[in-house]
CSV table of C-alpha atoms in Angstrom, one decimal:
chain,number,residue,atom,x,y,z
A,58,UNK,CA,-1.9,-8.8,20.5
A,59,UNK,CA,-1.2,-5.2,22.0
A,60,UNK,CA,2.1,-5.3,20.3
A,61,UNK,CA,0.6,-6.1,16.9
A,62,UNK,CA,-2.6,-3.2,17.5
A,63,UNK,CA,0.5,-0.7,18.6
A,64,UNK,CA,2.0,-1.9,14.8
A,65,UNK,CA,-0.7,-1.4,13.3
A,66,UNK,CA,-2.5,2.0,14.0
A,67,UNK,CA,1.4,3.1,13.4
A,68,UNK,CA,0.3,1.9,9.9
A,69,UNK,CA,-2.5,4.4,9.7
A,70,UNK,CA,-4.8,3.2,6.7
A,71,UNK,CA,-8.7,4.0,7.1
A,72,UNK,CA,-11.7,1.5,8.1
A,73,UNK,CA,-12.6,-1.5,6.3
A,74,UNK,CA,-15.9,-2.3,5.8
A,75,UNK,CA,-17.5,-2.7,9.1
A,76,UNK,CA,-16.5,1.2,9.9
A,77,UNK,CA,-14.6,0.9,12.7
A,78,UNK,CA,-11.6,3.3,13.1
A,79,UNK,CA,-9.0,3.4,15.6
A,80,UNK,CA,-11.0,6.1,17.3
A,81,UNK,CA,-13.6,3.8,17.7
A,82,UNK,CA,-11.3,0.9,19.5
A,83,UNK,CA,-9.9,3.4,21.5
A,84,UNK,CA,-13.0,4.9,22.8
A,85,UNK,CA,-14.5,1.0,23.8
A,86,UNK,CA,-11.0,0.8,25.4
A,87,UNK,CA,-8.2,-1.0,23.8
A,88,UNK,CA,-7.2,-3.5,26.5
A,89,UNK,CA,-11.5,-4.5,26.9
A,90,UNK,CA,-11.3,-5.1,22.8
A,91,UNK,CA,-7.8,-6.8,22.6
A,92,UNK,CA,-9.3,-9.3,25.2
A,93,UNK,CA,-12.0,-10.0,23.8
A,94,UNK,CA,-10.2,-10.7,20.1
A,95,UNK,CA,-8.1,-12.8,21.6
A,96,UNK,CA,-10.8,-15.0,23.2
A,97,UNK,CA,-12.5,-14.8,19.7
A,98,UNK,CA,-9.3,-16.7,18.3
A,99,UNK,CA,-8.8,-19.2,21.5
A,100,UNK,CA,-12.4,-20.3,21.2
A,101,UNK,CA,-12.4,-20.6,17.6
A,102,UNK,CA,-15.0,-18.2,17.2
A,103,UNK,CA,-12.5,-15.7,14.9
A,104,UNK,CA,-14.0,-14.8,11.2
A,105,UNK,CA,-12.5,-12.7,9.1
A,106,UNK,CA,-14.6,-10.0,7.8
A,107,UNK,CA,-15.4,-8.8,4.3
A,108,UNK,CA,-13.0,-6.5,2.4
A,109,UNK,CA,-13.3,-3.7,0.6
A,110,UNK,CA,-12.3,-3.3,-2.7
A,111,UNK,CA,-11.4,0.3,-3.7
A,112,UNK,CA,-9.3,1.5,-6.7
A,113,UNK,CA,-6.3,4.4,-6.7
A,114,UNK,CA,-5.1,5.7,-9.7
A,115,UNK,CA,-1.9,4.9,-11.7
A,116,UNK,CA,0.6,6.6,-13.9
A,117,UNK,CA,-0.5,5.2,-16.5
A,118,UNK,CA,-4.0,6.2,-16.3
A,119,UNK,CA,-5.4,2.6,-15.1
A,120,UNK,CA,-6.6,2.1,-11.6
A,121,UNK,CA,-5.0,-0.7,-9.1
A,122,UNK,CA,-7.9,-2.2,-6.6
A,123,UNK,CA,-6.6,-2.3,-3.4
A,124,UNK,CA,-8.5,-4.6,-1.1
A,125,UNK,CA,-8.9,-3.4,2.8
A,126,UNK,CA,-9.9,-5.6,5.3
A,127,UNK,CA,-11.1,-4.2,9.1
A,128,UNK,CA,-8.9,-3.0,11.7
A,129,UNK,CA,-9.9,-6.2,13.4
A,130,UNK,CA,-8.4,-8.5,10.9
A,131,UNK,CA,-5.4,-6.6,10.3
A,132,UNK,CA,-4.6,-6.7,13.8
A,133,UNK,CA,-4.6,-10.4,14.1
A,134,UNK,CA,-2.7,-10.5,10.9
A,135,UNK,CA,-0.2,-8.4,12.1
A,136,UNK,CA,-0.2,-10.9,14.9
A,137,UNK,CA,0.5,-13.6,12.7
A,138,UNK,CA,3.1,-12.2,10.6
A,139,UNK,CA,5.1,-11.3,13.9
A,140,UNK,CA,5.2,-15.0,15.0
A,141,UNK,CA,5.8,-16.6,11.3
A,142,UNK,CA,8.0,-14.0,9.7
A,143,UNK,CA,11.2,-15.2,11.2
A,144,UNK,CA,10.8,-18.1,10.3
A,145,UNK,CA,10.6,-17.7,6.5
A,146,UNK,CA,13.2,-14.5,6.9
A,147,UNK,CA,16.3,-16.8,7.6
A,148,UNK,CA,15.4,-18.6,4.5
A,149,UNK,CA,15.1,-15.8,2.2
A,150,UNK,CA,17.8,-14.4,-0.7
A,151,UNK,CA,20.2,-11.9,0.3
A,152,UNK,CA,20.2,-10.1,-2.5
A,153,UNK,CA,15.6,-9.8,-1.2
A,154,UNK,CA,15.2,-6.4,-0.1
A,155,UNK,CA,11.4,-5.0,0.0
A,156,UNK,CA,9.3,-5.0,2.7
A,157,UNK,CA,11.5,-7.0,5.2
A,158,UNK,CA,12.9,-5.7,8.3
A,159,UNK,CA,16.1,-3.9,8.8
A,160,UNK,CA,16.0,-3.7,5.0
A,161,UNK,CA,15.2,-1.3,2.3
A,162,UNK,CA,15.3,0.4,-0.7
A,163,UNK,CA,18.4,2.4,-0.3
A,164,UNK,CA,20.4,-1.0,0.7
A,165,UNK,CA,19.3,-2.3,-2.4
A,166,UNK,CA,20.3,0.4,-4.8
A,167,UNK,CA,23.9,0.6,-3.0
A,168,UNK,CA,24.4,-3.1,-4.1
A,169,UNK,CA,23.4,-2.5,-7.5
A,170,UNK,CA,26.1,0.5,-7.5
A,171,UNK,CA,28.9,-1.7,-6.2
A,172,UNK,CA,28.1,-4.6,-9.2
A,173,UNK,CA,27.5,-1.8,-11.5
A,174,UNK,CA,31.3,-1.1,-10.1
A,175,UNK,CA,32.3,-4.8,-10.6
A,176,UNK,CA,31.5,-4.5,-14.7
A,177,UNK,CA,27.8,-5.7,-14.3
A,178,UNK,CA,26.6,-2.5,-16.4
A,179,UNK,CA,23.4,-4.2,-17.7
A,180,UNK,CA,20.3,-4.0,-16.4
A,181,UNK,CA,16.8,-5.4,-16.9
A,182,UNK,CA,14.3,-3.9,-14.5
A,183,UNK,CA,11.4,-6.9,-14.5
A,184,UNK,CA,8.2,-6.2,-13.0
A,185,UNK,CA,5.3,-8.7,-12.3
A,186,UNK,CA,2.1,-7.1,-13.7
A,187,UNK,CA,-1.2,-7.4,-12.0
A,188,UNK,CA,0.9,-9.7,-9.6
A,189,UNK,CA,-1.4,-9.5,-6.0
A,190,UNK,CA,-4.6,-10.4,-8.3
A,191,UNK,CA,-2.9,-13.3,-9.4
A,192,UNK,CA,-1.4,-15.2,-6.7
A,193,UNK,CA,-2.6,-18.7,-6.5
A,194,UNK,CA,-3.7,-19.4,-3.3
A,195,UNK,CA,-3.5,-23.5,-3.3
A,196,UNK,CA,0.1,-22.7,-4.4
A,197,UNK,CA,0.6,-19.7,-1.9
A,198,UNK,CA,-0.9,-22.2,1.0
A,199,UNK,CA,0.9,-25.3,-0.4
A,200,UNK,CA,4.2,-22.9,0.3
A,201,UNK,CA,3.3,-21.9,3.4
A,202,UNK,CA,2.9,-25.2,4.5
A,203,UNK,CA,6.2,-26.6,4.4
A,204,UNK,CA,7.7,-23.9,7.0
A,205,UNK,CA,4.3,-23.6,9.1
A,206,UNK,CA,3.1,-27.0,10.4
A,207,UNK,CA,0.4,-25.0,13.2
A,208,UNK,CA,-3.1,-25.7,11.4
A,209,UNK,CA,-4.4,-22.6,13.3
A,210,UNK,CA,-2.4,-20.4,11.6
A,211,UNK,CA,-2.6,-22.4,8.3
A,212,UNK,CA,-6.5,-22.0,9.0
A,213,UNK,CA,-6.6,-18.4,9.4
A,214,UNK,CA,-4.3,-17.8,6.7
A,215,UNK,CA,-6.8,-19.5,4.4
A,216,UNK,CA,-10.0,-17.3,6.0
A,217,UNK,CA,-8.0,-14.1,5.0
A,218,UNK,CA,-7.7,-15.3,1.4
A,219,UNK,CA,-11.1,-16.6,1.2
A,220,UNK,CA,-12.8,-13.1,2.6
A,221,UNK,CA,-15.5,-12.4,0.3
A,222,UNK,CA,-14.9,-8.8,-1.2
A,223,UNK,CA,-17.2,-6.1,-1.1
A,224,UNK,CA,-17.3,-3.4,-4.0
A,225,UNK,CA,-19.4,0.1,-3.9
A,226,UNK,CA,-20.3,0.5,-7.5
A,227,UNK,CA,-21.3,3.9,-9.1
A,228,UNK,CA,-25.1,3.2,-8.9
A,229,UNK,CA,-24.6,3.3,-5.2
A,230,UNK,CA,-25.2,-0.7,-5.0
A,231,UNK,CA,-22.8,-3.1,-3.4
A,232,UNK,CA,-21.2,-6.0,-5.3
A,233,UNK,CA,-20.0,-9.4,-3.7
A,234,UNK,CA,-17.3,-11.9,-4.8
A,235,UNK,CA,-16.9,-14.9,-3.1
A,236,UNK,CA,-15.3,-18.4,-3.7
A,237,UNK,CA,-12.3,-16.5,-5.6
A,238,UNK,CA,-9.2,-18.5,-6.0
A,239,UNK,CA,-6.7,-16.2,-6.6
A,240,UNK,CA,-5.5,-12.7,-5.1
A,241,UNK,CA,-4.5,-11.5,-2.0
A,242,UNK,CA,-6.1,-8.2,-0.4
A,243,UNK,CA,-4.1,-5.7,1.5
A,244,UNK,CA,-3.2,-6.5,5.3
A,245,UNK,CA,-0.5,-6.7,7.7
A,246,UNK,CA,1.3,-10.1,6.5
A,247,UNK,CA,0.4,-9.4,2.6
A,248,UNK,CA,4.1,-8.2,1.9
A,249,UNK,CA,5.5,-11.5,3.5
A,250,UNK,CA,3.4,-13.7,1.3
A,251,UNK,CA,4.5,-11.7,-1.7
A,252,UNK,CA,8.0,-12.3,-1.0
A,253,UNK,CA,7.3,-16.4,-0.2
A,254,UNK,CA,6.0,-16.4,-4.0
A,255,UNK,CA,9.1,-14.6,-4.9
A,256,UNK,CA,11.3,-17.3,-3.1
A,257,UNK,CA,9.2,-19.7,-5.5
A,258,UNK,CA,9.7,-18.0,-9.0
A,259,UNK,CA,13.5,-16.6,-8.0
A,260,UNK,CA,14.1,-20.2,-8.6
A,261,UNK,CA,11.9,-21.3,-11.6
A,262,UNK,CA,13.7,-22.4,-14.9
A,263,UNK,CA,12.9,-19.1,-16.4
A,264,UNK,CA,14.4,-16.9,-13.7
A,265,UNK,CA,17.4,-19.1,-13.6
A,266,UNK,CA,18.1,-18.9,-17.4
A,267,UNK,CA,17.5,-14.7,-16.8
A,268,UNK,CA,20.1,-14.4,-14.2
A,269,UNK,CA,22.5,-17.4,-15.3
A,270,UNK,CA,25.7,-15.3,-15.0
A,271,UNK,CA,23.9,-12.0,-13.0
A,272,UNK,CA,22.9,-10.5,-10.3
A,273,UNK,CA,19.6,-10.5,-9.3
A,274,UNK,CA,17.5,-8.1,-6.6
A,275,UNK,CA,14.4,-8.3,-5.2
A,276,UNK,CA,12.2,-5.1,-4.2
């Protein structure tokens, strides 16, 4: 749990919506409030909090809402990811590059050079619109499921989907949605379940017929 606060505040982000900054945890001591997390999860006593919803601006002149959950539940997702992620990373593509360790960007665009070299000269740059909103999350549990058979982290897993969200509007009033069923908020172990949907459609009939011949990367 140390490990995963020390990953986190490296991170940076700001508070969620209980206000508490790394300032904070560090001024309550951050061995006296990793303790008492951790006997929050062995007891059973661990719920998640609400996230905030807040929107950034895009190119396009839309805004993308960005969900932000407390440093407290981003540490113990960051927890979770660093116990579960190797054990979906040894099933994923190799030709999966964002978001994974050891791996990046630049990796990816020097194996599109050498297929570019090998006579693969067309490209088709695909990308999923609006694709955090809409992730299922019977189908996103259902895949998690078949690697992770520990119903603690299958439980907590399910919490961080289920977090109601919290909204400042203009009039200065909140707004709260609960009992969503699809969407995943930002957090420490959002990028992994991106890429276990992305196992899931890089091998859907219409992905198949797309790349029947190709080359397909991830990112």
């Amino acid at each position: 749990m140390t490990h995963a606060y020390r990953r986190v505040k490296q991170n940076g982000g700001t508070p969620g919506t209980d206000g508490v900054s790394y300032a904070d945890i560090e001024q309550y001591g951050v061995p006296r409030y990793i303790e008492e997390l951790s006997l929050e999860l062995k007891d059973k006593q661990y719920k998640p909090d609400a996230v905030k919803r807040v929107y950034i601006p895009k190119s396009n002149g839309q805004k993308r809402p960005l969900g932000i959950p407390t440093l407290k539940d981003r540490i113990v997702q960051m927890a979770v990811k660093i116990v579960i992620e190797p054990i979906f990373a040894a099933g994923f593509e190799a030709n999966s590059y964002g978001f994974r360790p050891k791996r990046n960007a630049h990796q990816a665009i020097s194996n599109i050079e050498k297929n570019l070299a090998y006579g693969y000269t067309t490209v088709i740059d695909a990308d999923l619109s609006k694709y955090f909103d809409t992730i299922s999350h019977t189908k996103l549990l259902s895949l998690v499921a078949k690697r992770v058979v520990d119903k603690n982290i299958l439980r907590l897993i399910k919490q961080w989907l289920k977090a109601p969200i919290v909204e400042e509007l203009d009039n200065g009033k909140r707004r709260y949605t609960k009992n969503h069923t699809h969407g995943t908020p930002q957090g420490e172990s959002r990028y992994l379940r991106k890429y276990l949907y992305l196992q899931c459609a890089g091998r859907c009939q219409f992905f198949e017929i797309l790349i029947k011949g190709n080359q397909l990367f991830t990112f």
